[in-house]
Short mmCIF file of C-alpha atoms in Angstrom, two decimals:
data_model
loop_
_atom_site.label_atom_id
_atom_site.label_comp_id
_atom_site.label_asym_id
_atom_site.label_seq_id
_atom_site.Cartn_x
_atom_site.Cartn_y
_atom_site.Cartn_z
CA MET Z 1 0.00 0.00 0.00
CA SER Z 2 1.34 3.44 -0.88
CA GLY Z 3 2.77 5.65 1.83
CA ILE Z 4 3.48 2.77 4.22
CA HIS Z 5 7.12 2.06 5.05
CA SER Z 6 8.82 -1.05 6.41
CA PHE Z 7 9.60 -1.20 10.13
CA ARG Z 8 11.81 -3.29 12.38
CA PHE Z 9 9.55 -4.97 14.91
CA PHE Z 10 10.17 -5.60 18.57
CA ASP Z 11 7.86 -6.41 21.43
CA THR Z 12 6.75 -3.02 22.74
CA ARG Z 13 3.97 -4.30 24.99
CA TRP Z 14 5.95 -4.24 28.23
CA ILE Z 15 7.44 -0.83 27.45
CA ARG Z 16 3.95 0.58 26.89
CA ILE Z 17 2.55 -1.08 30.02
CA GLY Z 18 5.43 0.33 32.08
CA ILE Z 19 4.83 3.84 30.74
CA LEU Z 20 1.10 3.57 31.39
CA LEU Z 21 1.69 2.40 34.97
CA ILE Z 22 4.13 5.26 35.63
CA VAL Z 23 1.62 7.74 34.25
CA ALA Z 24 -1.11 6.15 36.38
CA GLY Z 25 0.99 6.63 39.50
CA VAL Z 26 1.65 10.27 38.72
CA GLN Z 27 -1.96 10.82 37.82
CA SER Z 28 -3.33 9.33 41.03
CA ALA Z 29 -1.07 11.68 43.03
CA CYS Z 30 -2.55 14.78 41.42
CA GLN Z 31 -5.65 16.36 42.89
CA THR Z 32 -6.82 17.42 39.45
CA ALA Z 33 -6.17 14.07 37.77
CA ASP Z 34 -9.89 13.39 37.34
CA VAL Z 35 -10.57 16.64 35.51
CA VAL Z 36 -10.99 15.95 31.81
CA GLY Z 37 -10.33 19.04 29.74
CA LYS Z 38 -10.50 22.67 30.77
CA GLY Z 39 -14.25 22.96 30.47
CA ILE Z 40 -15.35 20.50 33.18
CA SER Z 41 -14.92 20.72 36.93
CA LEU Z 42 -15.04 18.04 39.60
CA GLY Z 43 -18.40 19.33 40.71
CA GLU Z 44 -19.89 18.42 37.33
CA LYS Z 45 -18.75 14.79 37.56
CA LYS Z 46 -21.05 12.05 38.84
CA GLU Z 47 -19.34 9.11 40.54
CA ASN Z 48 -20.82 5.62 40.42
CA ASN Z 49 -21.94 4.97 44.01
CA SER Z 50 -25.07 2.86 43.63
CA GLN Z 51 -24.88 1.43 40.13
CA SER Z 52 -25.68 -2.27 39.79
CA THR Z 53 -22.41 -3.97 38.86
CA ILE Z 54 -21.27 -7.58 38.93
CA SER Z 55 -17.83 -9.15 38.60
CA ILE Z 56 -17.15 -12.31 36.60
CA PRO Z 57 -14.07 -14.09 38.00
CA SER Z 58 -12.15 -14.69 34.79
CA PRO Z 59 -8.66 -13.19 35.12
CA GLU Z 60 -6.83 -11.23 32.43
CA VAL Z 61 -9.46 -11.40 29.71
CA TRP Z 62 -7.69 -10.16 26.60
CA GLY Z 63 -10.78 -10.47 24.44
CA GLY Z 64 -14.31 -11.75 24.21
CA GLU Z 65 -17.83 -11.05 23.02
CA ALA Z 66 -21.32 -11.25 24.51
CA ARG Z 67 -24.25 -12.40 22.36
CA CYS Z 68 -28.00 -12.61 22.98
CA ASP Z 69 -30.28 -14.92 20.97
CA SER Z 70 -34.00 -15.36 21.67
CA GLY Z 71 -33.63 -13.92 25.16
CA VAL Z 72 -30.60 -16.08 26.04
CA CYS Z 73 -27.35 -14.18 26.64
CA ARG Z 74 -23.90 -15.79 26.73
CA TRP Z 75 -20.39 -14.42 26.93
CA VAL Z 76 -17.35 -16.12 25.39
CA ALA Z 77 -13.89 -14.95 26.49
CA VAL Z 78 -10.25 -15.97 26.70
CA GLU Z 79 -8.19 -15.97 29.88
CA HIS Z 80 -4.74 -14.94 28.68
CA GLU Z 81 -2.48 -16.47 31.33
CA THR Z 82 -4.55 -19.56 32.17
CA SER Z 83 -4.82 -20.36 28.43
CA GLN Z 84 -8.55 -21.06 28.63
CA VAL Z 85 -11.56 -20.35 26.45
CA VAL Z 86 -14.53 -19.80 28.77
CA LEU Z 87 -18.27 -19.59 28.16
CA TYR Z 88 -20.73 -18.00 30.60
CA ALA Z 89 -24.50 -17.74 30.73
CA LEU Z 90 -25.71 -14.27 31.75
CA GLU Z 91 -29.12 -14.51 33.38
CA GLY Z 92 -30.62 -11.30 34.72
CA LYS Z 93 -27.90 -9.88 36.92
CA ARG Z 94 -26.24 -13.24 37.55
CA TRP Z 95 -23.57 -15.25 35.75
CA ARG Z 96 -23.11 -18.99 35.42
CA LEU Z 97 -20.05 -20.78 34.02
CA LEU Z 98 -21.09 -23.15 31.25
CA ASP Z 99 -17.75 -24.55 30.12
CA ARG Z 100 -14.03 -23.92 29.77
CA ARG Z 101 -11.53 -25.42 27.34
CA SER Z 102 -7.73 -25.35 27.36
CA VAL Z 103 -5.89 -24.05 24.31
CA ALA Z 104 -2.22 -23.41 23.58
CA TYR Z 105 -0.34 -20.74 25.53
CA HIS Z 106 -1.73 -17.20 25.46
CA PRO Z 107 -5.11 -16.94 23.76
CA ASP Z 108 -5.73 -13.28 22.91
CA SER Z 109 -9.25 -12.94 21.50
CA ALA Z 110 -12.60 -14.70 21.11
CA LYS Z 111 -15.63 -13.99 18.95
CA TRP Z 112 -18.96 -15.60 18.09
CA ILE Z 113 -19.18 -16.90 14.52
CA ASP Z 114 -22.87 -17.74 14.80
CA HIS Z 115 -25.04 -18.92 17.71
CA THR Z 116 -23.47 -22.41 17.61
CA HIS Z 117 -19.77 -21.62 16.93
CA VAL Z 118 -17.06 -19.50 18.51
CA VAL Z 119 -13.46 -18.79 17.44
CA ALA Z 120 -10.38 -17.96 19.52
CA ALA Z 121 -7.08 -16.42 18.39
CA VAL Z 122 -4.19 -18.29 20.05
CA GLU Z 123 -0.58 -17.09 20.04
CA LYS Z 124 1.52 -20.21 20.68
CA SER Z 125 -0.27 -22.41 18.13
CA ARG Z 126 -0.41 -19.52 15.62
CA SER Z 127 -4.00 -20.48 15.02
CA LEU Z 128 -7.68 -19.72 15.01
CA ASP Z 129 -9.34 -22.39 17.15
CA ILE Z 130 -13.01 -22.99 16.33
CA PHE Z 131 -15.41 -24.61 18.82
CA SER Z 132 -18.98 -25.72 18.39
CA VAL Z 133 -21.38 -24.74 21.16
CA SER Z 134 -24.07 -27.21 22.24
CA SER Z 135 -27.53 -26.20 23.40
CA ASP Z 136 -26.41 -26.64 27.01
CA GLY Z 137 -23.30 -24.52 26.48
CA LYS Z 138 -20.57 -27.13 26.10
CA LEU Z 139 -17.58 -26.31 23.91
CA SER Z 140 -16.30 -28.94 21.48
CA PRO Z 141 -13.18 -28.42 19.30
CA GLN Z 142 -14.12 -28.35 15.62
CA ALA Z 143 -11.15 -26.89 13.71
CA GLN Z 144 -7.70 -25.40 14.21
CA ILE Z 145 -6.50 -23.15 11.39
CA ASP Z 146 -2.84 -22.10 11.15
CA VAL Z 147 -2.68 -18.44 10.07
CA GLY Z 148 1.12 -18.22 9.74
CA PHE Z 149 1.77 -15.82 12.64
CA GLU Z 150 0.83 -15.28 16.29
CA PRO Z 151 -2.68 -13.76 16.11
CA ARG Z 152 -3.67 -10.99 18.52
CA ASP Z 153 -7.31 -10.68 17.42
CA VAL Z 154 -9.94 -12.20 15.17
CA PHE Z 155 -12.83 -10.48 13.40
CA VAL Z 156 -15.83 -12.30 11.89
CA LEU Z 157 -17.90 -11.43 8.80
CA PRO Z 158 -20.60 -13.46 7.05
CA ALA Z 159 -19.75 -14.52 3.50
CA ARG Z 160 -22.31 -14.26 0.72
CA ASP Z 161 -22.45 -18.04 0.15
CA GLY Z 162 -23.32 -18.89 3.75
CA GLY Z 163 -19.77 -19.40 5.02
CA TRP Z 164 -17.70 -17.04 7.13
CA LEU Z 165 -14.75 -14.70 6.61
CA LEU Z 166 -12.41 -14.75 9.61
CA LEU Z 167 -9.80 -11.98 9.75
CA ALA Z 168 -6.77 -12.68 11.95
CA THR Z 169 -4.58 -9.72 12.92
CA PRO Z 170 -1.02 -10.09 14.24
CA TYR Z 171 0.40 -9.74 17.71
CA ARG Z 172 3.38 -8.25 15.92
CA GLY Z 173 3.94 -7.71 12.20
CA GLN Z 174 2.44 -6.23 9.04
CA GLN Z 175 0.46 -9.16 7.67
CA VAL Z 176 -3.15 -10.08 8.33
CA ALA Z 177 -4.76 -13.36 7.29
CA TRP Z 178 -8.17 -13.82 5.67
CA VAL Z 179 -9.70 -17.25 6.31
CA TYR Z 180 -12.79 -18.60 4.61
CA TRP Z 181 -14.48 -21.12 6.91
CA HIS Z 182 -17.55 -23.27 6.42
CA PRO Z 183 -18.37 -26.35 8.54
CA THR Z 184 -18.69 -28.58 5.48
CA GLN Z 185 -16.37 -26.95 2.92
CA ALA Z 186 -12.63 -26.59 2.40
CA THR Z 187 -10.88 -23.83 4.31
CA ARG Z 188 -9.14 -21.15 2.23
CA LYS Z 189 -6.52 -18.63 3.37
CA ALA Z 190 -4.93 -15.47 1.99
CA ALA Z 191 -2.35 -13.09 3.48
CA GLN Z 192 -2.30 -9.30 3.06
CA THR Z 193 0.03 -6.51 4.15
CA TRP Z 194 -1.83 -3.77 6.01
CA CYS Z 195 0.38 -1.65 8.29
CA ALA Z 196 2.67 -1.98 11.30
CA THR Z 197 0.77 -4.21 13.75
CA PRO Z 198 -2.97 -3.72 13.18
CA TRP Z 199 -4.54 -5.11 16.34
CA HIS Z 200 -8.29 -4.60 16.55
CA VAL Z 201 -10.70 -4.41 13.61
CA THR Z 202 -14.06 -2.63 13.71
CA ARG Z 203 -16.81 -2.56 11.08
CA VAL Z 204 -18.12 0.83 9.93
CA PRO Z 205 -21.53 1.25 8.20
CA ARG Z 206 -20.12 4.10 6.11
CA GLY Z 207 -16.64 4.65 4.78
CA PRO Z 208 -14.83 7.96 4.19
CA GLN Z 209 -15.78 10.30 1.35
CA GLY Z 210 -18.91 8.44 0.30
CA ASN Z 211 -17.45 4.94 0.46
CA GLY Z 212 -19.68 2.10 1.58
CA PRO Z 213 -19.38 -0.19 4.61
CA GLY Z 214 -15.88 -1.21 5.55
CA LEU Z 215 -13.39 -2.24 8.21
CA ILE Z 216 -11.03 0.02 10.14
CA ALA Z 217 -8.10 -0.79 12.40
CA GLY Z 218 -5.58 1.08 14.51
CA CYS Z 219 -1.93 0.21 13.89
CA MET Z 220 0.14 -0.12 17.05
CA ASP Z 221 3.63 0.45 15.67
CA ASP Z 222 3.15 3.20 13.11
CA ASN Z 223 0.33 5.09 14.86
CA GLN Z 224 -2.05 5.14 11.92
CA LEU Z 225 -5.63 4.17 11.16
CA VAL Z 226 -6.46 2.18 8.03
CA TYR Z 227 -9.70 1.47 6.13
CA VAL Z 228 -10.66 -1.53 3.95
CA PRO Z 229 -13.95 -1.88 2.02
CA GLN Z 230 -16.11 -4.65 3.48
CA PRO Z 231 -15.72 -7.88 1.46
CA HIS Z 232 -18.58 -10.32 0.89
CA THR Z 233 -16.64 -13.19 -0.63
CA PHE Z 234 -13.22 -14.74 -0.06
CA GLU Z 235 -12.09 -13.44 -3.46
CA GLU Z 236 -13.08 -9.88 -2.53
CA ALA Z 237 -11.30 -10.23 0.82
CA ALA Z 238 -8.08 -11.47 -0.78
CA ALA Z 239 -8.09 -8.51 -3.18
CA SER Z 240 -8.97 -5.83 -0.58
CA GLN Z 241 -7.38 -2.40 -1.05
CA VAL Z 242 -6.03 -0.79 2.12
CA THR Z 243 -6.27 3.00 2.59
CA SER Z 244 -4.34 4.96 5.21
CA MET Z 245 -6.81 7.33 6.90
CA ARG Z 246 -4.85 9.17 9.58
CA ARG Z 247 -1.58 9.20 11.53
CA PHE Z 248 -1.51 10.13 15.21
CA ASP Z 249 1.12 11.24 17.69
CA HIS Z 250 0.19 8.36 19.99
CA VAL Z 251 -0.92 4.73 19.67
CA PRO Z 252 -4.51 4.25 18.43
CA ARG Z 253 -5.63 1.37 20.64
CA ARG Z 254 -9.21 0.87 19.45
CA ILE Z 255 -11.94 2.58 17.46
CA GLY Z 256 -15.56 2.85 18.58
CA VAL Z 257 -18.16 3.50 15.87
CA THR Z 258 -21.53 5.05 16.68
CA PRO Z 259 -24.68 3.05 15.76
CA SER Z 260 -25.57 5.66 13.12
CA GLY Z 261 -22.11 5.30 11.59
CA ARG Z 262 -21.52 9.06 11.64
CA TYR Z 263 -18.66 9.18 14.15
CA TRP Z 264 -15.54 7.11 14.75
CA TYR Z 265 -14.09 7.59 18.25
CA VAL Z 266 -10.38 6.69 18.52
CA ALA Z 267 -8.82 5.62 21.84
CA LEU Z 268 -5.27 7.02 22.02
CA GLU Z 269 -2.62 6.10 24.57
CA LEU Z 270 -1.09 8.96 26.60
CA GLY Z 271 -0.95 12.55 25.39
CA GLY Z 272 -4.13 13.92 26.97
CA LEU Z 273 -6.24 13.63 23.82
CA VAL Z 274 -8.50 11.18 22.03
CA ALA Z 275 -10.00 11.75 18.56
CA ARG Z 276 -13.29 11.84 16.69
CA TYR Z 277 -13.87 11.50 12.95
CA ASP Z 278 -17.09 12.85 11.41
CA VAL Z 279 -17.80 10.70 8.36
CA THR Z 280 -20.48 13.10 7.09
CA ALA Z 281 -18.20 16.13 7.18
CA ASN Z 282 -14.97 14.18 6.49
CA ALA Z 283 -13.40 16.03 9.43
CA TRP Z 284 -11.16 15.02 12.36
CA GLN Z 285 -11.46 16.56 15.79
CA PRO Z 286 -9.21 16.18 18.87
CA LEU Z 287 -11.08 15.66 22.16
CA PRO Z 288 -9.67 16.42 25.63
CA PHE Z 289 -8.82 13.43 27.81
CA THR Z 290 -6.67 12.39 30.76
CA VAL Z 291 -2.88 12.11 30.58
CA PHE Z 292 -3.14 8.33 30.97
CA GLY Z 293 -5.03 8.05 27.71
CA ALA Z 294 -7.65 5.53 26.60
CA VAL Z 295 -7.09 1.80 26.07
CA GLY Z 296 -10.69 0.91 25.13
CA VAL Z 297 -13.76 2.59 23.66
CA ALA Z 298 -17.41 1.83 22.88
CA ALA Z 299 -19.82 4.43 21.51
CA TYR Z 300 -23.38 4.42 22.88
CA ASP Z 301 -24.70 7.00 20.40
CA ASP Z 302 -23.32 9.92 18.40
CA ASP Z 303 -22.64 12.01 21.51
CA THR Z 304 -22.06 9.51 24.35
CA VAL Z 305 -18.97 7.31 24.60
CA ALA Z 306 -17.51 4.87 27.13
CA TRP Z 307 -13.72 5.09 27.37
CA GLY Z 308 -11.53 2.48 29.06
CA GLU Z 309 -8.90 4.22 31.18
CA ASN Z 310 -6.77 3.26 34.23
CA ASN Z 311 -8.92 0.62 36.01
CA ARG Z 312 -12.00 2.69 35.34
CA ILE Z 313 -14.48 3.60 32.64
CA LEU Z 314 -15.16 7.23 31.81
CA LEU Z 315 -18.58 7.75 30.26
CA MET Z 316 -18.64 11.10 28.45
CA ARG Z 317 -21.18 13.12 26.55
CA TYR Z 318 -19.97 15.66 23.98
CA ASP Z 319 -21.51 18.64 22.24
CA LYS Z 320 -21.09 19.35 18.53
CA ASP Z 321 -17.82 21.18 19.19
CA GLY Z 322 -16.29 18.25 21.09
CA LYS Z 323 -16.63 19.79 24.56
CA VAL Z 324 -17.41 17.40 27.43
CA VAL Z 325 -20.84 18.41 28.76
CA ALA Z 326 -21.39 15.50 31.17
CA GLN Z 327 -19.32 12.68 32.61
CA ARG Z 328 -19.51 9.66 34.91
CA SER Z 329 -16.73 7.45 36.27
CA PHE Z 330 -16.99 3.71 37.06
CA GLN Z 331 -14.28 1.70 38.79
CA VAL Z 332 -13.61 -1.73 37.29
CA SER Z 333 -11.46 -4.72 38.26
CA GLY Z 334 -8.59 -4.16 35.81
CA LEU Z 335 -7.55 -2.43 32.61
CA PRO Z 336 -10.76 -2.16 30.50
CA THR Z 337 -9.32 -2.78 27.05
CA GLU Z 338 -12.46 -4.20 25.41
CA LEU Z 339 -15.90 -2.68 26.00
CA GLN Z 340 -19.28 -3.72 24.58
CA TRP Z 341 -22.75 -2.18 24.85
CA ILE Z 342 -25.48 -4.85 24.94
CA ASP Z 343 -28.75 -5.42 26.83
CA LEU Z 344 -27.68 -8.38 28.97
CA ASP Z 345 -30.54 -8.45 31.48
CA GLN Z 346 -33.14 -8.02 28.71
CA ASP Z 347 -34.86 -5.00 30.28
CA GLY Z 348 -34.71 -2.82 27.17
CA VAL Z 349 -31.77 -0.75 28.46
CA GLN Z 350 -28.18 -1.08 27.23
CA ASP Z 351 -25.63 -2.48 29.67
CA LEU Z 352 -21.85 -2.24 29.42
CA ILE Z 353 -19.49 -5.21 29.72
CA SER Z 354 -15.88 -4.40 30.56
CA MET Z 355 -13.38 -7.07 29.54
CA ASN Z 356 -10.31 -6.36 31.65
CA SER Z 357 -6.94 -7.46 30.25
CA THR Z 358 -5.36 -7.11 33.71
CA GLY Z 359 -6.78 -7.99 37.10
CA PRO Z 360 -8.77 -10.87 38.56
CA ALA Z 361 -12.16 -10.30 36.91
CA SER Z 362 -14.26 -8.61 34.26
CA ASN Z 363 -17.33 -6.49 35.01
CA ILE Z 364 -20.86 -5.82 33.83
CA LEU Z 365 -22.33 -2.38 34.51
CA TYR Z 366 -26.11 -2.51 34.24
CA GLY Z 367 -27.98 0.41 32.72
CA PRO Z 368 -29.20 3.02 32.65
CA LEU Z 369 -25.69 4.49 32.76
CA LEU Z 370 -25.95 7.71 30.76
CA PRO Z 371 -24.62 10.89 32.40
#
């Protein structure tokens, strides 16, 4: 892809974690550390004192996804250090472990393929591990697909012919892997070069400058955001054209897209800023944030966004100019690197699940949560 240069790769995870922890220590020592931007005071913040929250005792969840079908909600996740894929039933405001399965060392992500299959990205085996899910929630190994590198994340798209397109992104490197998977057909694979370490992929309903639906990803080691048109077949996926959208001064951890598709909210490490892209206006806007920066993000609507910060979630509402007009803070059990809005207790109100990549547990914050 034009404009993208080659890089020498090294494992920067521990350097980044060390910097974030140092910043967290400095930040906690400052009386004004909780003030986000110049336009909001501590008196305008609302702390979470009585919110209904539960903890699910899965440690160091590096990735996962909750899904509700016909009133039944389940959460699949990976425990990074225990090397387990776990499946939970979420019933009202209670959880119940359905099953757990061992995989190779360091699973990093898990997603639902459909209501009877899940997939996990596993570092040591360099594979996507697919499990079938029985009606009573038992996991059974179905396939293990070598993607040629240690995968950090996996993204799932339906293919036009009834199969699935699985996109594996690297723990470290420039290549991604497209995998066509169908329970009864031959698996196909294709490699592409995207950017320097694209970690987490998000689907957007609208692309830039009038483009249609697509995929976007933040690149850890060259600080850019890339866009790919959404493929519908394996052939389209293998021929995808990658466009560089934006370069940042700091690492773009994740991108949260609003349900309308108008805004992309970009979580940036350090620096005191995050970013917002207006697809309609084709305009970027910096937004004030804490010095620690954001490691996770999930947009509730065009104006309200949940940011994962230092062992807490900051829920912010913005005006059209990007000023914070309301904010709430929620403590969680670890570093909230993956966030998902979903109605888990089936009461018609969106809840927020915080998948914490550090710490002993993940959390569910039950709505209403809006500031």
